[in-house]
C-alpha atoms as a PDB file:
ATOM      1  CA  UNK A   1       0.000   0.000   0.000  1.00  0.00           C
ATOM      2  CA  UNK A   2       0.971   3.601  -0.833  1.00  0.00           C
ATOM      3  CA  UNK A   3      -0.250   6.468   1.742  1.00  0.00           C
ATOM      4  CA  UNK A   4      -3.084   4.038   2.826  1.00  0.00           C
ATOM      5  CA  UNK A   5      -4.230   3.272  -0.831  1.00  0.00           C
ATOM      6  CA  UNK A   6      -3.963   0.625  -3.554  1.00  0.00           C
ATOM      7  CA  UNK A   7      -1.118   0.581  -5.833  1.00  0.00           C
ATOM      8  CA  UNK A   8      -1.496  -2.787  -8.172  1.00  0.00           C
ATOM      9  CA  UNK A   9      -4.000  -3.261 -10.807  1.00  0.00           C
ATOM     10  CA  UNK A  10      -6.730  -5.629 -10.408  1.00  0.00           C
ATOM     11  CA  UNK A  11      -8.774  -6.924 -13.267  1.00  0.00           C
ATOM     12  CA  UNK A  12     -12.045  -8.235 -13.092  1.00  0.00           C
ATOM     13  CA  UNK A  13     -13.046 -10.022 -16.283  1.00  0.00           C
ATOM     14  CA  UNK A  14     -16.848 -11.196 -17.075  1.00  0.00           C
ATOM     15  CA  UNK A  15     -16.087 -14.123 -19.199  1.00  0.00           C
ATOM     16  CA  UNK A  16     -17.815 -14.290 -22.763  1.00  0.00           C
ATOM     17  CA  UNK A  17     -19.192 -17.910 -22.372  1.00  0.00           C
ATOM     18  CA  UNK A  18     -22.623 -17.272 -24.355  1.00  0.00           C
ATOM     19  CA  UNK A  19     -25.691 -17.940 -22.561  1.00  0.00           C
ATOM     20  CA  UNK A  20     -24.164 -18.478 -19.062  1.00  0.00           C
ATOM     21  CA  UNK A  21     -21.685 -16.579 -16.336  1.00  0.00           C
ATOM     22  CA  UNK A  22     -17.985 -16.799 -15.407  1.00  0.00           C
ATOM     23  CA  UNK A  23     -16.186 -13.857 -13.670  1.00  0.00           C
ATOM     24  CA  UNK A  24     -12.551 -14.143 -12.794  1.00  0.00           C
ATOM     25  CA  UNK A  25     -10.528 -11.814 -10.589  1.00  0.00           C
ATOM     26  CA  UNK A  26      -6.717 -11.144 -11.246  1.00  0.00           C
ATOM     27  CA  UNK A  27      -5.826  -9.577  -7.939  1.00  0.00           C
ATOM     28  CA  UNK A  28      -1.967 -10.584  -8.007  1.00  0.00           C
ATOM     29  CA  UNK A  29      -1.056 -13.402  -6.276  1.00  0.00           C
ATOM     30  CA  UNK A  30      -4.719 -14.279  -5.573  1.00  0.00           C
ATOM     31  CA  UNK A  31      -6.687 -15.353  -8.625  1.00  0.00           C
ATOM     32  CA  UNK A  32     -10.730 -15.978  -7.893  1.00  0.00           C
ATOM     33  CA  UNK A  33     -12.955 -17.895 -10.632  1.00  0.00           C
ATOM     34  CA  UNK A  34     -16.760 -17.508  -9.907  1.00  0.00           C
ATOM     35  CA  UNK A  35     -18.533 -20.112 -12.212  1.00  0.00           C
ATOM     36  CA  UNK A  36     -17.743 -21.261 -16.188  1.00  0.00           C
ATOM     37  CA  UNK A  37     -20.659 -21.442 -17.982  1.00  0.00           C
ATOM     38  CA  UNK A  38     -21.499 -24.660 -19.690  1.00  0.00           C
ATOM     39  CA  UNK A  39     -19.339 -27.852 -20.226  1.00  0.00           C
ATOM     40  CA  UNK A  40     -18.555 -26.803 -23.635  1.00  0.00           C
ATOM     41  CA  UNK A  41     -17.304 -23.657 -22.321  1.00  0.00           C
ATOM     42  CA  UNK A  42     -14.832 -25.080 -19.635  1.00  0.00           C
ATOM     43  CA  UNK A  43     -11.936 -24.890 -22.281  1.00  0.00           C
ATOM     44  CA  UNK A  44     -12.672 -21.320 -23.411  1.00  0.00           C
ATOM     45  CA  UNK A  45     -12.266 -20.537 -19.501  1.00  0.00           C
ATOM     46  CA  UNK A  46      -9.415 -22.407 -18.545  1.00  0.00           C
ATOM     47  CA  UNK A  47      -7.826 -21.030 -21.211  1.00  0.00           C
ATOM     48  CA  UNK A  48      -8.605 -17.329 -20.712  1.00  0.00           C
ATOM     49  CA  UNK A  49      -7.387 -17.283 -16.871  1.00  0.00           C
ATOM     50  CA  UNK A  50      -4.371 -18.966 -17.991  1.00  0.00           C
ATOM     51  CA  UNK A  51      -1.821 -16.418 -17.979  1.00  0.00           C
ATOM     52  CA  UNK A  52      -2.802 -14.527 -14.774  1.00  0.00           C
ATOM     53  CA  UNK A  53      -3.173 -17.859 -12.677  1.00  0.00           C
ATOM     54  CA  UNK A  54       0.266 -18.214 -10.201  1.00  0.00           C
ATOM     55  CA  UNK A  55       0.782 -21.733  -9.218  1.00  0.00           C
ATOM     56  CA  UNK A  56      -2.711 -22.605  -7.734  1.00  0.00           C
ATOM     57  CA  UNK A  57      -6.240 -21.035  -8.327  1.00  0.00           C
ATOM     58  CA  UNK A  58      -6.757 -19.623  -4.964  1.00  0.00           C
ATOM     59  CA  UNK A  59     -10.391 -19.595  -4.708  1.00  0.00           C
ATOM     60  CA  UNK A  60     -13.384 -20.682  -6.909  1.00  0.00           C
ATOM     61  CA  UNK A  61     -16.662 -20.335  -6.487  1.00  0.00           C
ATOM     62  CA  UNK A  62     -19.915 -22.182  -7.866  1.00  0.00           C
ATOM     63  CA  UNK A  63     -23.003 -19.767  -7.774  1.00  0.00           C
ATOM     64  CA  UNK A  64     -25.797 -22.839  -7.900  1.00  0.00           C
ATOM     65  CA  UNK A  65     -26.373 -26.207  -9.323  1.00  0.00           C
ATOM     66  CA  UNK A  66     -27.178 -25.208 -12.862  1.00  0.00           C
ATOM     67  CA  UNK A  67     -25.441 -26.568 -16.131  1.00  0.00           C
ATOM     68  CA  UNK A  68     -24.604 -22.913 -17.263  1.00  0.00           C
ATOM     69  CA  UNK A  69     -22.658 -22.267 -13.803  1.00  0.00           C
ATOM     70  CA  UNK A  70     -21.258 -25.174 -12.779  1.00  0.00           C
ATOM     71  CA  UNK A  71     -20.678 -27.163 -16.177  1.00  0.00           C
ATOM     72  CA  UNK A  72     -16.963 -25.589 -17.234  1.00  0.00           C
ATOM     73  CA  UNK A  73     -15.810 -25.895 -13.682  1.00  0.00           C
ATOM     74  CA  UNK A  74     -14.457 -29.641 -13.835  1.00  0.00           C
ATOM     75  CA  UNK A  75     -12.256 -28.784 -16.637  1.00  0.00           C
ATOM     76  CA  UNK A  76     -10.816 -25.902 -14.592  1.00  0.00           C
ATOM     77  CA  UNK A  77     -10.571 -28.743 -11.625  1.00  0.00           C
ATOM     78  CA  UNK A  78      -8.809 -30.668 -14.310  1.00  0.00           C
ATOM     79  CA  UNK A  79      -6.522 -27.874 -15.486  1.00  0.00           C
ATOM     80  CA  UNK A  80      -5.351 -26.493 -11.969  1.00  0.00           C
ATOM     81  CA  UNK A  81      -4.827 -27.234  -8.609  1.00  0.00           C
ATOM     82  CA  UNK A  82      -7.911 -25.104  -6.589  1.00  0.00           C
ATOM     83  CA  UNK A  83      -7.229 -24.236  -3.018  1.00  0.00           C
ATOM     84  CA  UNK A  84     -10.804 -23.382  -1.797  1.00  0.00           C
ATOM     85  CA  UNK A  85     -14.078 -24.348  -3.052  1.00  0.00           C
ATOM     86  CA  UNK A  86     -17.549 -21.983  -1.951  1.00  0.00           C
ATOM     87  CA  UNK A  87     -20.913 -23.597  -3.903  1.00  0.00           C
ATOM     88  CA  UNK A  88     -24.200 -22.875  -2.425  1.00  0.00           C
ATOM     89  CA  UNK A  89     -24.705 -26.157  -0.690  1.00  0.00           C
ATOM     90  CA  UNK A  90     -27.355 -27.596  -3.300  1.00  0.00           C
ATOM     91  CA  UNK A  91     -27.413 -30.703  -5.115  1.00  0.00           C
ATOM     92  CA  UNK A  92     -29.098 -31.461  -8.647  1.00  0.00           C
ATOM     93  CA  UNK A  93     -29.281 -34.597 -10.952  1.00  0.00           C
ATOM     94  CA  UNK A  94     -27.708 -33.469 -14.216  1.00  0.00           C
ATOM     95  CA  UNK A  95     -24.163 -34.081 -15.351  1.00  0.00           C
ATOM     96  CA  UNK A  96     -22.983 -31.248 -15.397  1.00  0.00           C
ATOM     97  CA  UNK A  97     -23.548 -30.949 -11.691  1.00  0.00           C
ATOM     98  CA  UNK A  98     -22.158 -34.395 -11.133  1.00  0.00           C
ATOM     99  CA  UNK A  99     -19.160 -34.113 -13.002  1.00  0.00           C
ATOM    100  CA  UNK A 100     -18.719 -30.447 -11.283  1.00  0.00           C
ATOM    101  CA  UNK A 101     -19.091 -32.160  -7.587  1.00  0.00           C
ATOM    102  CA  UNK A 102     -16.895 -35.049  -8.236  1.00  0.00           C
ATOM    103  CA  UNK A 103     -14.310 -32.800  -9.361  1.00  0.00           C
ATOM    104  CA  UNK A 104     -14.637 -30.502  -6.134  1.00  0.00           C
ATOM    105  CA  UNK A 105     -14.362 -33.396  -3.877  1.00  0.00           C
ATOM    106  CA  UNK A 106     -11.851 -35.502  -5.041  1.00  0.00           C
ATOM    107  CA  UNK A 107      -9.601 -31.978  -5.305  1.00  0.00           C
ATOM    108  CA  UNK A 108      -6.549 -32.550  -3.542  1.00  0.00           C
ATOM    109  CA  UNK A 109      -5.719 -30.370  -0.697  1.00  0.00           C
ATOM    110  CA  UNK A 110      -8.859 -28.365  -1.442  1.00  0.00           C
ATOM    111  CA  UNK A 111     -11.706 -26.922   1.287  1.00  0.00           C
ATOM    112  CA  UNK A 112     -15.361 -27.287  -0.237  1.00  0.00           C
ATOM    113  CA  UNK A 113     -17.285 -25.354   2.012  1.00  0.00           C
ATOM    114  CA  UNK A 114     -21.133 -24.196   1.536  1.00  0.00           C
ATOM    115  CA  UNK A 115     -21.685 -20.720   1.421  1.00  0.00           C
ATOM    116  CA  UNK A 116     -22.379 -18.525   4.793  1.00  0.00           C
ATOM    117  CA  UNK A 117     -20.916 -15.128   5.704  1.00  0.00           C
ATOM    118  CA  UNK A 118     -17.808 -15.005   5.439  1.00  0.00           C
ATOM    119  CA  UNK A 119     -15.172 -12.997   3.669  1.00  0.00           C
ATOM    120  CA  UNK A 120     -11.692 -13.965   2.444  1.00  0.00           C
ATOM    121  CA  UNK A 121      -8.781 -11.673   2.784  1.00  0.00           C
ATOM    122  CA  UNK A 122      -6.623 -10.770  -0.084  1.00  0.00           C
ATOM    123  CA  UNK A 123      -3.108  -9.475  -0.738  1.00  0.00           C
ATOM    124  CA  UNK A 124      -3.028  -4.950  -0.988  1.00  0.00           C
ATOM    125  CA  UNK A 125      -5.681  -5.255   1.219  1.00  0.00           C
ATOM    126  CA  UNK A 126      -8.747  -6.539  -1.344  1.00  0.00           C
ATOM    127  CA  UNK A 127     -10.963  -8.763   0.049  1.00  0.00           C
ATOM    128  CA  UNK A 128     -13.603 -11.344  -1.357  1.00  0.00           C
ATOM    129  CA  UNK A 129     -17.352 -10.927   1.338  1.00  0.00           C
ATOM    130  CA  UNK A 130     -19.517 -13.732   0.918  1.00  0.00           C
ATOM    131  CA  UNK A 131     -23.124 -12.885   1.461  1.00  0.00           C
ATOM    132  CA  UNK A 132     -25.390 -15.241   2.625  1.00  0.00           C
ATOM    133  CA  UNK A 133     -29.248 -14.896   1.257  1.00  0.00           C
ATOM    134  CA  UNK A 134     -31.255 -18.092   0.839  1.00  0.00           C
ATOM    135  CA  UNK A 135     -30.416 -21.519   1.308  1.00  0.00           C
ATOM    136  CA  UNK A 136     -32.767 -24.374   0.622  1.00  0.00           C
ATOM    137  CA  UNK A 137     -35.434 -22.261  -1.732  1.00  0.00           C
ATOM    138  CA  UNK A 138     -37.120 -24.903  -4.085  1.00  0.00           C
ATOM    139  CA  UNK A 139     -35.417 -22.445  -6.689  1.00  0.00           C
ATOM    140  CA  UNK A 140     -32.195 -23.375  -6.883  1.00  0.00           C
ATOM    141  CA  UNK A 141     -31.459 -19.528  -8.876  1.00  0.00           C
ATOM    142  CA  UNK A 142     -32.287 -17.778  -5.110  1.00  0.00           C
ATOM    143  CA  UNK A 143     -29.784 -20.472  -3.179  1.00  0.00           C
ATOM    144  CA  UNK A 144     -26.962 -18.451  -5.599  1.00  0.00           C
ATOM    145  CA  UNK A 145     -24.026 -17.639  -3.882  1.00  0.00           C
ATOM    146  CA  UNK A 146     -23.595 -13.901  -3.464  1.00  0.00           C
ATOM    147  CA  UNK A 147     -19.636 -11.769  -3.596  1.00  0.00           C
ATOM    148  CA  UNK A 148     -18.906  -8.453  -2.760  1.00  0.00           C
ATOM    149  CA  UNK A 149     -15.376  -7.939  -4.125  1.00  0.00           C
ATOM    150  CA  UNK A 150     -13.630  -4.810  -2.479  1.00  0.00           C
ATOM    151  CA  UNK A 151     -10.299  -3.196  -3.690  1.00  0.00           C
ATOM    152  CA  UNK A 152      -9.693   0.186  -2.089  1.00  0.00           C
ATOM    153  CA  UNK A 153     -12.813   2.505  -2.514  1.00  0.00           C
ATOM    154  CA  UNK A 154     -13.655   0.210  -5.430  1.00  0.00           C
ATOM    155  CA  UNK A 155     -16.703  -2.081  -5.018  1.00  0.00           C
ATOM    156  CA  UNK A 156     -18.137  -5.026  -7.329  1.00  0.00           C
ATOM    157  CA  UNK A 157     -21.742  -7.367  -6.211  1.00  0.00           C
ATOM    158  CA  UNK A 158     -21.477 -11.089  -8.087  1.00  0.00           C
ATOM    159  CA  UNK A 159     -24.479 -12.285  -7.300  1.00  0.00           C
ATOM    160  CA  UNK A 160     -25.288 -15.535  -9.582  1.00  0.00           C
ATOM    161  CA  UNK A 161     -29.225 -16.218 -10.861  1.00  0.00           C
ATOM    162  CA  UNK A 162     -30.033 -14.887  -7.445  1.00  0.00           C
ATOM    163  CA  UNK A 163     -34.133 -13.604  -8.092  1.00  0.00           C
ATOM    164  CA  UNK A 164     -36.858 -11.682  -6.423  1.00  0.00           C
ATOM    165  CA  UNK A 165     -36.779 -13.378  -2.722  1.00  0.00           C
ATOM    166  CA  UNK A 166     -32.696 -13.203  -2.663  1.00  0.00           C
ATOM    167  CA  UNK A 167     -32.518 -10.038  -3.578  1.00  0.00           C
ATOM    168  CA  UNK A 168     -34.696  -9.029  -0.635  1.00  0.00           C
ATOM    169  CA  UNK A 169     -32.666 -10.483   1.961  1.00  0.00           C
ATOM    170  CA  UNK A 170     -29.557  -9.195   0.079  1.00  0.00           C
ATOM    171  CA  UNK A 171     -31.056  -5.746  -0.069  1.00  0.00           C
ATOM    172  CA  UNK A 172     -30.766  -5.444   3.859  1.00  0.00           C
ATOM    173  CA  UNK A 173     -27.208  -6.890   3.687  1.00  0.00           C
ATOM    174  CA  UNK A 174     -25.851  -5.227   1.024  1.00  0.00           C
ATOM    175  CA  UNK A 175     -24.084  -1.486   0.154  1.00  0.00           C
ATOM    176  CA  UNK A 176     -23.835   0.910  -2.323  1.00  0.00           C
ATOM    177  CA  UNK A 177     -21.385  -0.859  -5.254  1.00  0.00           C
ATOM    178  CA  UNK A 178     -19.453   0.533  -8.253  1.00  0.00           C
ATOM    179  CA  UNK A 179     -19.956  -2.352 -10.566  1.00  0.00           C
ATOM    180  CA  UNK A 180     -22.971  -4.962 -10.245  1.00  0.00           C
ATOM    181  CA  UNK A 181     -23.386  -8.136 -12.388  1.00  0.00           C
ATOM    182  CA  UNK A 182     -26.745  -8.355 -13.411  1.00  0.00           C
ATOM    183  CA  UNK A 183     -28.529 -11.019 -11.697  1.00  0.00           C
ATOM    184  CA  UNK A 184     -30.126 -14.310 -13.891  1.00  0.00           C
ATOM    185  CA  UNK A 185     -28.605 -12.525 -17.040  1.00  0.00           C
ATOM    186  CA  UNK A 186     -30.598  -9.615 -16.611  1.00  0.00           C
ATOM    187  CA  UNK A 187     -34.123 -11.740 -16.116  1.00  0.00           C
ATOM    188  CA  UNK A 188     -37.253  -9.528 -14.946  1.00  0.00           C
ATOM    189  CA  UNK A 189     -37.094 -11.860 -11.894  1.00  0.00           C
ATOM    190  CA  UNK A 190     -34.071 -10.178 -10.782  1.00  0.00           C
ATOM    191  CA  UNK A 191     -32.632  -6.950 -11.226  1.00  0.00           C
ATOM    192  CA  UNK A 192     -35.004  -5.702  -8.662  1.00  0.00           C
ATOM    193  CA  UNK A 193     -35.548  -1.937  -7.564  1.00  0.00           C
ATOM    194  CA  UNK A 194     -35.670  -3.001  -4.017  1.00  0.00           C
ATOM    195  CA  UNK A 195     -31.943  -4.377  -4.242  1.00  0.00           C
ATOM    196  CA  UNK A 196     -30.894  -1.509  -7.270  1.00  0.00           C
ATOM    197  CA  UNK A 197     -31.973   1.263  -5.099  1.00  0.00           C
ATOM    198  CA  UNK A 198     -29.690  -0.191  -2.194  1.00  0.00           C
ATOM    199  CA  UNK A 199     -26.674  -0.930  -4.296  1.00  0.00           C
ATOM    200  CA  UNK A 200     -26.896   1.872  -6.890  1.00  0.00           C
ATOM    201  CA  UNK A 201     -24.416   0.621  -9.353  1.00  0.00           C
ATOM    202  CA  UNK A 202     -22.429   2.879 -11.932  1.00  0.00           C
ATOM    203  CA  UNK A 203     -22.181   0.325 -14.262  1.00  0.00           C
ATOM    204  CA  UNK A 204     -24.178  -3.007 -14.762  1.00  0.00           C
ATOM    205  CA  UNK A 205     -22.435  -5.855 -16.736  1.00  0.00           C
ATOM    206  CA  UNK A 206     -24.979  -8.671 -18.191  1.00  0.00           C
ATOM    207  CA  UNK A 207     -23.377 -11.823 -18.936  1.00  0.00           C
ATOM    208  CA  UNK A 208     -25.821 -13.410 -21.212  1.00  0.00           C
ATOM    209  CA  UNK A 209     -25.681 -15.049 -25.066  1.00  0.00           C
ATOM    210  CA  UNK A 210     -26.453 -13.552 -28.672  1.00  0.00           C
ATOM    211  CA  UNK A 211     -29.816 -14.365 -29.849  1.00  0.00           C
ATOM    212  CA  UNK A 212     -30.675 -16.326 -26.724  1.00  0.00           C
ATOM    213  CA  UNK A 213     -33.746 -18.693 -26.650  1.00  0.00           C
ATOM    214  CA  UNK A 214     -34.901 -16.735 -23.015  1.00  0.00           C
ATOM    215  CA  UNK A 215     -34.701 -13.261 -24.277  1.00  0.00           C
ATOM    216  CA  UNK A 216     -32.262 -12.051 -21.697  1.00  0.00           C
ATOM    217  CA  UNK A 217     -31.761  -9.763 -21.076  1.00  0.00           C
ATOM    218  CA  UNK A 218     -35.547  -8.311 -20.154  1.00  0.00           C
ATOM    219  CA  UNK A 219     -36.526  -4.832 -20.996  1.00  0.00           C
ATOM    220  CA  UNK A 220     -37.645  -4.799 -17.532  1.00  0.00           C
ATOM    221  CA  UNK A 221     -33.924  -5.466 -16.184  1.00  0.00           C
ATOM    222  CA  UNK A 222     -32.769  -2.296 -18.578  1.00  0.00           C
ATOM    223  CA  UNK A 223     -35.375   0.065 -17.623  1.00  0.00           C
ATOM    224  CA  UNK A 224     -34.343  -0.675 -13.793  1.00  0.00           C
ATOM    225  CA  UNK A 225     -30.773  -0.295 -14.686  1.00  0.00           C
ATOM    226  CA  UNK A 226     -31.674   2.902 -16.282  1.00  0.00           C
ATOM    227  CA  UNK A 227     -33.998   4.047 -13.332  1.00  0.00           C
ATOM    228  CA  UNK A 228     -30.889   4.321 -11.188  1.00  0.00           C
ATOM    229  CA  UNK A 229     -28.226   5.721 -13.745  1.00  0.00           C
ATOM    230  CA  UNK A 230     -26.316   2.926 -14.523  1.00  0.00           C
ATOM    231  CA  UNK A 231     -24.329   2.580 -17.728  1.00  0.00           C
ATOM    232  CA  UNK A 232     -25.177  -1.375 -19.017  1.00  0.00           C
ATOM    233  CA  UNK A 233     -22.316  -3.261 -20.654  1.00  0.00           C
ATOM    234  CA  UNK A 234     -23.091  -6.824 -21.928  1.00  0.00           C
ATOM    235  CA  UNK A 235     -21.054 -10.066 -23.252  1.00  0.00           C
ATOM    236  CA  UNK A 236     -23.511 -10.523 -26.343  1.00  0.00           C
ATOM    237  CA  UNK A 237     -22.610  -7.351 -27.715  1.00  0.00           C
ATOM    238  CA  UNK A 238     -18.824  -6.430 -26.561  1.00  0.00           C
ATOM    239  CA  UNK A 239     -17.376 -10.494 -26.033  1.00  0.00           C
ATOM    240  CA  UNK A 240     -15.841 -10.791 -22.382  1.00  0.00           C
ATOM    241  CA  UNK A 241     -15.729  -7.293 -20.092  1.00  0.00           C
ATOM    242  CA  UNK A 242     -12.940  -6.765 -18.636  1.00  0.00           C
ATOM    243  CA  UNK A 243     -12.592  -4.186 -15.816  1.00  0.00           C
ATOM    244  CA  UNK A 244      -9.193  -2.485 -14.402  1.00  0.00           C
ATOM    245  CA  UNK A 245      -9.030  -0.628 -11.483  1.00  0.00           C
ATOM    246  CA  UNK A 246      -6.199   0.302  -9.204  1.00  0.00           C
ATOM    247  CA  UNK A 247      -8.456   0.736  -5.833  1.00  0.00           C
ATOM    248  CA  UNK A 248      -9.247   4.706  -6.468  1.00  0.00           C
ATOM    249  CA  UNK A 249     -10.452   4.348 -10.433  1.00  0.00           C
ATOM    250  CA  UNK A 250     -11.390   1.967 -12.845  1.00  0.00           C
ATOM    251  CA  UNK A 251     -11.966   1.632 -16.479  1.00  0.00           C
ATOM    252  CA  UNK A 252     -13.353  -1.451 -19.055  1.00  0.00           C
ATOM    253  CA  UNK A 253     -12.109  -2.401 -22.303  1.00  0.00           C
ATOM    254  CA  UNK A 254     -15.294  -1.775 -23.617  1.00  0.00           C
ATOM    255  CA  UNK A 255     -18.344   1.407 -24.732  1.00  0.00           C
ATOM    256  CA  UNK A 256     -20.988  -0.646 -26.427  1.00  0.00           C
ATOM    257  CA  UNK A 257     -23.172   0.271 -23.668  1.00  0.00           C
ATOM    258  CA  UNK A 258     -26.645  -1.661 -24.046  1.00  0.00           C
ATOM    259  CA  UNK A 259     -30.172   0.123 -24.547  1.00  0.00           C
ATOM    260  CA  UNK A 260     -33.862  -0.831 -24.486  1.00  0.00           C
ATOM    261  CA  UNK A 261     -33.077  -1.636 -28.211  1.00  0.00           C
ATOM    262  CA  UNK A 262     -31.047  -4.453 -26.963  1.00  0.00           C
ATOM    263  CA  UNK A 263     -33.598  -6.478 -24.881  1.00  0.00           C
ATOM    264  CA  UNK A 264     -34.310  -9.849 -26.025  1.00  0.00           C
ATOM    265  CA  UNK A 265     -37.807 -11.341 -27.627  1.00  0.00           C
END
């Protein structure tokens, strides 16, 4: 640290895995993958955080139990050795799931751990705050582990497919953020005022696919974005976001901001 403030860059990089979510954080030494989209995609992430990982992935993190979260992760389990291990605690019957949790417990020298509050501590002073909301809602989306990534001043909410209910209870634990992933790839069951006008993002970034059979993301998501200023980036129109700051600023490689125009079918 420099007179009390940041002086490395950290990059925070939303993933272009088409109609699904992986975020990874390059803060140093400390390298943090949040989901990898589908199986198909687990390549196209392992090879994208290849040349910022050192030695081991320090911390990954599975949102929920669904195929377009989970599914890359055992070919990241393949590809590195993972220190710690934070899923939401759910189980489901696909294989993508499967071949995700058989990879995360036969990890050597790895923690699995469900998700509660609890917050890991990062070199420069960073730190990763997980956020409990639900556990054991019959919708697996609102049992999505929630982040809070903090570098200096510099604030980002990861919050998975977490919907309506979640983002109620994360609304009353939350704080006012720079950068906020949209939830569910900017559904209308997320993205609610009640958390937005808590959090008040500067910039939303929707990780979601061209052309997508859902029609993510939902007009409804982009007028709430818009109701409390935020600037919308997405992955279907600029590939993967990546975001720079140094603790004080920050900047992304990317001004194809997304409008009403943009919402899906």
């Amino acid at each position: 640290l420099i007179n009390g403030s940041p002086d490395k860059s950290v990059t925070v990089s939303f993933i272009d895995v088409g109609q699904g979510d992986s975020v990874f954080i390059d803060a140093g030494d400390y390298e943090i993958l949040i989901d990898a989209g589908t199986a198909d995609k687990g390549v196209t992430v392992s090879n994208y955080i290849k040349p910022y990982v050192d030695g081991d992935l320090d911390l990954m993190i599975a949102t929920h139990a669904h195929a377009d979260h989970v599914g890359g992760l055992a070919r990241v389990l393949a590809d590195y050795q993972v220190d710690e291990i934070v899923d939401s605690g759910d189980t489901a019957d696909s294989k993508s799931w499967t071949n995700y949790h058989n990879a995360a417990v036969n990890e050597p020298n790895c923690t699995l751990v469900p998700d509660s509050d609890m917050t890991f501590t990062l070199p420069d002073g960073a730190q990763m705050r997980i956020i409990e909301a639900l556990d054991g809602d019959k919708n697996l989306n609102n049992d999505s582990v929630a982040a809070l990534f903090t570098y200096g001043a510099v604030k980002v909410l990861l919050t998975g497919d977490n919907e309506e209910a979640a983002e109620a209870v994360l609304a009353g634990k939350a704080e006012d953020v720079d950068v906020f992933k949209a939830a569910h790839h900017g559904s209308r069951t997320a993205n609610t005022m009640a958390l937005l006008s808590v959090i008040k993002p500067e910039y939303v970034v929707v990780s979601c696919g061209t052309g997508n059979t859902y029609g993510h993301p939902h007009a409804e998501a982009l007028e709430n974005f818009g109701a409390v200023d935020a600037k919308v980036f997405g992955t279907e129109k600029s590939g993967t976001v990546v975001m720079t700051t140094d603790g004080v600023t920050y900047s992304f490689n990317t001004a194809k901001t997304l409008t009403l125009a943009d919402a899906g079918a």
